[in-house]
């Protein structure tokens, strides 16, 4: 770790500590009936000791959440992220450019997914994991997952999101797309959020960590309406 990276990490930790007392709290409940094996494994990962800060559990402090119960309709949510340079603003531009969101079967987009995975050497200032350089030959679909893709005017997949319903909350598993300025990843996420609000099957959407994210990704989450929470978990 360079001196600059150490300084940034120290600054981030100081900022996180200052925010702790102001963070809202959320009780997230896992439902084993959805998929016992996967739910149990995910619960273990979320509640094991944090890899850096062993005194706290992994996904409990500064977790990126949207409380979907705040919004009666999808329009209520969009009203909160419609100002210039926020999610709804960019999503609207992407729609004008011909991008559309669809439920997808990833097995029909294997080449496009590989193109997405290998389209950038680094993301958020970090080298891409070697696993992304391996071309998958097939994908397994799970009943408690949603698979969403963003297609351009040529029907080419340019980004996708896999999302698991885990109980009273859903959580993104992977969010990735080609890097350009068209705003289509905002369109992808806002449409997912809007559908969850209208369906009213979960109370929260999680997008990994907020305080632990790199600045660019944290800003992306902020513009979508995510904020940092203190989280406790239970299993039912």
Tab-separated table of C-alpha atoms in Angstrom:
chain	number	residue	atom	x	y	z
A	1	UNK	CA	0.000	0.000	0.000
A	2	UNK	CA	1.410	3.404	-1.006
A	3	UNK	CA	1.603	6.406	1.326
A	4	UNK	CA	-1.219	8.032	-0.628
A	5	UNK	CA	-3.401	4.934	-0.239
A	6	UNK	CA	-2.619	4.774	3.485
A	7	UNK	CA	-3.564	8.439	3.874
A	8	UNK	CA	-6.825	7.882	2.001
A	9	UNK	CA	-7.631	4.854	4.166
A	10	UNK	CA	-6.967	6.785	7.378
A	11	UNK	CA	-9.138	9.646	6.135
A	12	UNK	CA	-11.928	7.214	5.235
A	13	UNK	CA	-11.828	5.561	8.661
A	14	UNK	CA	-11.941	8.911	10.454
A	15	UNK	CA	-14.908	9.939	8.321
A	16	UNK	CA	-16.650	6.618	8.977
A	17	UNK	CA	-16.161	6.961	12.726
A	18	UNK	CA	-17.634	10.448	12.673
A	19	UNK	CA	-20.721	9.183	10.840
A	20	UNK	CA	-21.453	6.166	13.033
A	21	UNK	CA	-23.758	7.909	15.480
A	22	UNK	CA	-25.748	9.441	12.617
A	23	UNK	CA	-26.250	6.248	10.622
A	24	UNK	CA	-29.766	4.831	10.460
A	25	UNK	CA	-30.204	1.230	11.578
A	26	UNK	CA	-31.772	-1.637	9.685
A	27	UNK	CA	-32.815	-5.134	10.714
A	28	UNK	CA	-32.347	-7.469	7.756
A	29	UNK	CA	-33.880	-10.915	7.973
A	30	UNK	CA	-32.780	-13.941	5.951
A	31	UNK	CA	-35.529	-16.383	4.928
A	32	UNK	CA	-34.239	-19.943	4.621
A	33	UNK	CA	-37.308	-21.086	2.663
A	34	UNK	CA	-36.072	-19.140	-0.367
A	35	UNK	CA	-33.002	-21.357	-0.862
A	36	UNK	CA	-31.652	-22.904	2.325
A	37	UNK	CA	-28.120	-23.696	1.127
A	38	UNK	CA	-27.427	-20.334	-0.496
A	39	UNK	CA	-29.125	-18.314	2.242
A	40	UNK	CA	-27.117	-20.044	4.975
A	41	UNK	CA	-23.861	-19.510	3.070
A	42	UNK	CA	-24.645	-15.833	2.477
A	43	UNK	CA	-25.571	-15.304	6.130
A	44	UNK	CA	-22.219	-16.784	7.183
A	45	UNK	CA	-20.332	-14.440	4.851
A	46	UNK	CA	-22.263	-11.374	5.988
A	47	UNK	CA	-21.791	-12.076	9.696
A	48	UNK	CA	-18.229	-13.420	9.816
A	49	UNK	CA	-15.493	-11.108	11.179
A	50	UNK	CA	-14.560	-8.275	8.843
A	51	UNK	CA	-11.360	-9.139	6.898
A	52	UNK	CA	-9.642	-5.910	8.026
A	53	UNK	CA	-11.418	-4.893	11.220
A	54	UNK	CA	-11.843	-8.112	13.164
A	55	UNK	CA	-13.876	-6.584	15.983
A	56	UNK	CA	-16.871	-5.965	13.717
A	57	UNK	CA	-18.861	-8.315	11.512
A	58	UNK	CA	-18.379	-8.268	7.779
A	59	UNK	CA	-21.517	-6.579	6.410
A	60	UNK	CA	-22.760	-4.600	9.392
A	61	UNK	CA	-21.239	-1.097	9.343
A	62	UNK	CA	-21.688	1.437	6.553
A	63	UNK	CA	-23.708	-0.902	4.341
A	64	UNK	CA	-25.274	0.663	1.234
A	65	UNK	CA	-29.062	0.382	1.533
A	66	UNK	CA	-32.208	1.944	0.167
A	67	UNK	CA	-35.238	1.687	2.445
A	68	UNK	CA	-37.857	0.921	-0.189
A	69	UNK	CA	-40.698	1.435	2.307
A	70	UNK	CA	-40.123	5.193	2.063
A	71	UNK	CA	-41.709	5.223	-1.383
A	72	UNK	CA	-45.349	4.533	-2.182
A	73	UNK	CA	-44.649	4.495	-5.911
A	74	UNK	CA	-41.690	4.311	-8.254
A	75	UNK	CA	-42.288	7.949	-9.160
A	76	UNK	CA	-41.810	8.921	-5.510
A	77	UNK	CA	-38.353	7.351	-5.646
A	78	UNK	CA	-37.443	8.924	-8.992
A	79	UNK	CA	-38.385	12.342	-7.619
A	80	UNK	CA	-35.564	11.976	-5.060
A	81	UNK	CA	-32.877	11.291	-7.696
A	82	UNK	CA	-34.001	13.486	-10.597
A	83	UNK	CA	-31.807	16.563	-10.152
A	84	UNK	CA	-29.011	17.152	-12.636
A	85	UNK	CA	-26.227	14.546	-12.575
A	86	UNK	CA	-28.241	12.177	-10.371
A	87	UNK	CA	-29.574	8.750	-11.337
A	88	UNK	CA	-32.915	9.638	-12.948
A	89	UNK	CA	-31.257	12.395	-14.990
A	90	UNK	CA	-28.690	9.959	-16.427
A	91	UNK	CA	-31.293	7.204	-16.845
A	92	UNK	CA	-33.457	9.508	-18.957
A	93	UNK	CA	-30.509	10.324	-21.214
A	94	UNK	CA	-29.772	6.611	-21.621
A	95	UNK	CA	-33.381	5.926	-22.655
A	96	UNK	CA	-33.185	8.644	-25.297
A	97	UNK	CA	-30.055	6.950	-26.640
A	98	UNK	CA	-31.986	3.726	-27.112
A	99	UNK	CA	-30.939	1.633	-24.120
A	100	UNK	CA	-33.504	-0.715	-22.602
A	101	UNK	CA	-33.627	-2.935	-19.499
A	102	UNK	CA	-34.755	-6.564	-19.768
A	103	UNK	CA	-34.884	-9.707	-17.677
A	104	UNK	CA	-32.235	-11.925	-19.240
A	105	UNK	CA	-30.943	-15.466	-19.311
A	106	UNK	CA	-27.187	-14.976	-19.207
A	107	UNK	CA	-26.698	-18.153	-21.236
A	108	UNK	CA	-27.940	-16.271	-24.313
A	109	UNK	CA	-25.320	-13.548	-23.815
A	110	UNK	CA	-22.120	-15.459	-23.062
A	111	UNK	CA	-20.021	-13.572	-25.644
A	112	UNK	CA	-21.418	-10.179	-24.617
A	113	UNK	CA	-20.754	-10.916	-20.944
A	114	UNK	CA	-17.163	-11.896	-21.694
A	115	UNK	CA	-16.750	-8.651	-23.675
A	116	UNK	CA	-18.033	-6.688	-20.671
A	117	UNK	CA	-15.759	-8.510	-18.236
A	118	UNK	CA	-12.643	-7.887	-20.353
A	119	UNK	CA	-13.483	-4.362	-21.542
A	120	UNK	CA	-11.348	-2.634	-18.894
A	121	UNK	CA	-8.041	-3.536	-17.278
A	122	UNK	CA	-8.950	-1.659	-14.100
A	123	UNK	CA	-12.130	-0.518	-12.369
A	124	UNK	CA	-12.298	1.954	-9.497
A	125	UNK	CA	-8.502	2.164	-9.602
A	126	UNK	CA	-8.024	-1.563	-9.064
A	127	UNK	CA	-6.971	-4.303	-11.511
A	128	UNK	CA	-9.772	-6.607	-12.588
A	129	UNK	CA	-9.761	-9.976	-10.864
A	130	UNK	CA	-8.347	-12.793	-12.988
A	131	UNK	CA	-11.671	-14.636	-12.725
A	132	UNK	CA	-13.204	-12.085	-15.107
A	133	UNK	CA	-10.742	-13.140	-17.824
A	134	UNK	CA	-12.125	-16.671	-17.868
A	135	UNK	CA	-14.931	-17.078	-20.387
A	136	UNK	CA	-17.880	-18.889	-18.854
A	137	UNK	CA	-19.482	-21.573	-21.018
A	138	UNK	CA	-22.752	-21.666	-19.062
A	139	UNK	CA	-24.478	-19.988	-16.135
A	140	UNK	CA	-26.665	-21.565	-13.472
A	141	UNK	CA	-29.896	-19.738	-12.694
A	142	UNK	CA	-31.399	-19.745	-9.198
A	143	UNK	CA	-35.099	-19.221	-8.424
A	144	UNK	CA	-34.476	-16.527	-5.788
A	145	UNK	CA	-32.278	-14.483	-8.140
A	146	UNK	CA	-33.193	-11.842	-10.679
A	147	UNK	CA	-31.036	-11.394	-13.779
A	148	UNK	CA	-31.280	-7.988	-15.429
A	149	UNK	CA	-29.532	-6.721	-18.538
A	150	UNK	CA	-29.194	-3.412	-20.336
A	151	UNK	CA	-29.297	-3.676	-24.135
A	152	UNK	CA	-28.352	-1.050	-26.693
A	153	UNK	CA	-30.146	-0.278	-29.959
A	154	UNK	CA	-28.414	-3.232	-31.642
A	155	UNK	CA	-29.702	-5.606	-28.914
A	156	UNK	CA	-26.164	-6.043	-27.622
A	157	UNK	CA	-25.813	-6.560	-23.875
A	158	UNK	CA	-23.717	-3.695	-22.490
A	159	UNK	CA	-24.243	-4.212	-18.757
A	160	UNK	CA	-25.991	-6.516	-16.315
A	161	UNK	CA	-26.944	-7.005	-12.684
A	162	UNK	CA	-27.545	-10.204	-10.743
A	163	UNK	CA	-29.641	-9.725	-7.617
A	164	UNK	CA	-30.667	-12.162	-4.885
A	165	UNK	CA	-33.831	-11.963	-2.807
A	166	UNK	CA	-32.591	-13.072	0.614
A	167	UNK	CA	-35.539	-12.360	2.914
A	168	UNK	CA	-36.966	-8.955	3.745
A	169	UNK	CA	-34.206	-7.536	1.563
A	170	UNK	CA	-32.632	-8.032	-1.842
A	171	UNK	CA	-28.919	-7.648	-2.520
A	172	UNK	CA	-26.972	-7.056	-5.702
A	173	UNK	CA	-24.459	-9.804	-6.343
A	174	UNK	CA	-22.797	-8.376	-9.443
A	175	UNK	CA	-23.212	-5.030	-11.202
A	176	UNK	CA	-20.953	-4.474	-14.200
A	177	UNK	CA	-21.036	-2.856	-17.627
A	178	UNK	CA	-19.008	-1.271	-20.364
A	179	UNK	CA	-17.456	2.037	-19.382
A	180	UNK	CA	-18.835	4.995	-21.325
A	181	UNK	CA	-20.693	8.204	-20.638
A	182	UNK	CA	-24.166	7.154	-21.763
A	183	UNK	CA	-25.543	6.618	-18.249
A	184	UNK	CA	-27.024	3.188	-18.972
A	185	UNK	CA	-25.937	1.693	-15.649
A	186	UNK	CA	-28.069	4.324	-13.906
A	187	UNK	CA	-30.988	3.233	-16.084
A	188	UNK	CA	-30.375	-0.408	-15.166
A	189	UNK	CA	-30.300	0.225	-11.419
A	190	UNK	CA	-33.172	2.727	-11.308
A	191	UNK	CA	-35.462	0.321	-13.166
A	192	UNK	CA	-34.554	-2.482	-10.761
A	193	UNK	CA	-35.244	-0.209	-7.784
A	194	UNK	CA	-38.543	0.952	-9.278
A	195	UNK	CA	-39.673	-2.629	-9.882
A	196	UNK	CA	-38.899	-3.565	-6.264
A	197	UNK	CA	-40.910	-0.588	-5.017
A	198	UNK	CA	-43.900	-1.541	-7.155
A	199	UNK	CA	-43.712	-5.256	-6.260
A	200	UNK	CA	-43.449	-4.543	-2.499
A	201	UNK	CA	-41.917	-7.971	-1.781
A	202	UNK	CA	-38.826	-6.661	0.053
A	203	UNK	CA	-38.198	-3.709	2.357
A	204	UNK	CA	-34.573	-2.947	1.504
A	205	UNK	CA	-32.141	-3.145	-1.400
A	206	UNK	CA	-28.469	-3.665	-0.530
A	207	UNK	CA	-25.577	-2.714	-2.801
A	208	UNK	CA	-22.628	-4.042	-0.781
A	209	UNK	CA	-20.793	-1.408	1.287
A	210	UNK	CA	-21.061	2.364	1.109
A	211	UNK	CA	-18.229	3.596	3.297
A	212	UNK	CA	-15.933	0.808	2.097
A	213	UNK	CA	-16.469	1.591	-1.594
A	214	UNK	CA	-13.949	3.479	-3.688
A	215	UNK	CA	-14.883	7.172	-4.180
A	216	UNK	CA	-16.205	6.725	-7.728
A	217	UNK	CA	-18.419	3.785	-6.823
A	218	UNK	CA	-19.570	5.453	-3.613
A	219	UNK	CA	-20.625	8.488	-5.645
A	220	UNK	CA	-22.514	6.233	-8.072
A	221	UNK	CA	-24.393	4.677	-5.157
A	222	UNK	CA	-25.141	8.097	-3.639
A	223	UNK	CA	-26.653	9.320	-6.907
A	224	UNK	CA	-28.903	6.255	-6.926
A	225	UNK	CA	-30.170	7.052	-3.428
A	226	UNK	CA	-28.163	4.573	-1.356
A	227	UNK	CA	-26.871	5.658	2.038
A	228	UNK	CA	-24.790	3.983	4.785
A	229	UNK	CA	-26.570	1.943	7.471
A	230	UNK	CA	-25.727	-0.008	10.586
A	231	UNK	CA	-27.171	-3.466	10.037
A	232	UNK	CA	-28.099	-6.406	12.239
A	233	UNK	CA	-29.214	-9.749	10.862
A	234	UNK	CA	-31.503	-12.580	11.867
A	235	UNK	CA	-32.558	-15.833	10.216
A	236	UNK	CA	-36.080	-17.188	9.861
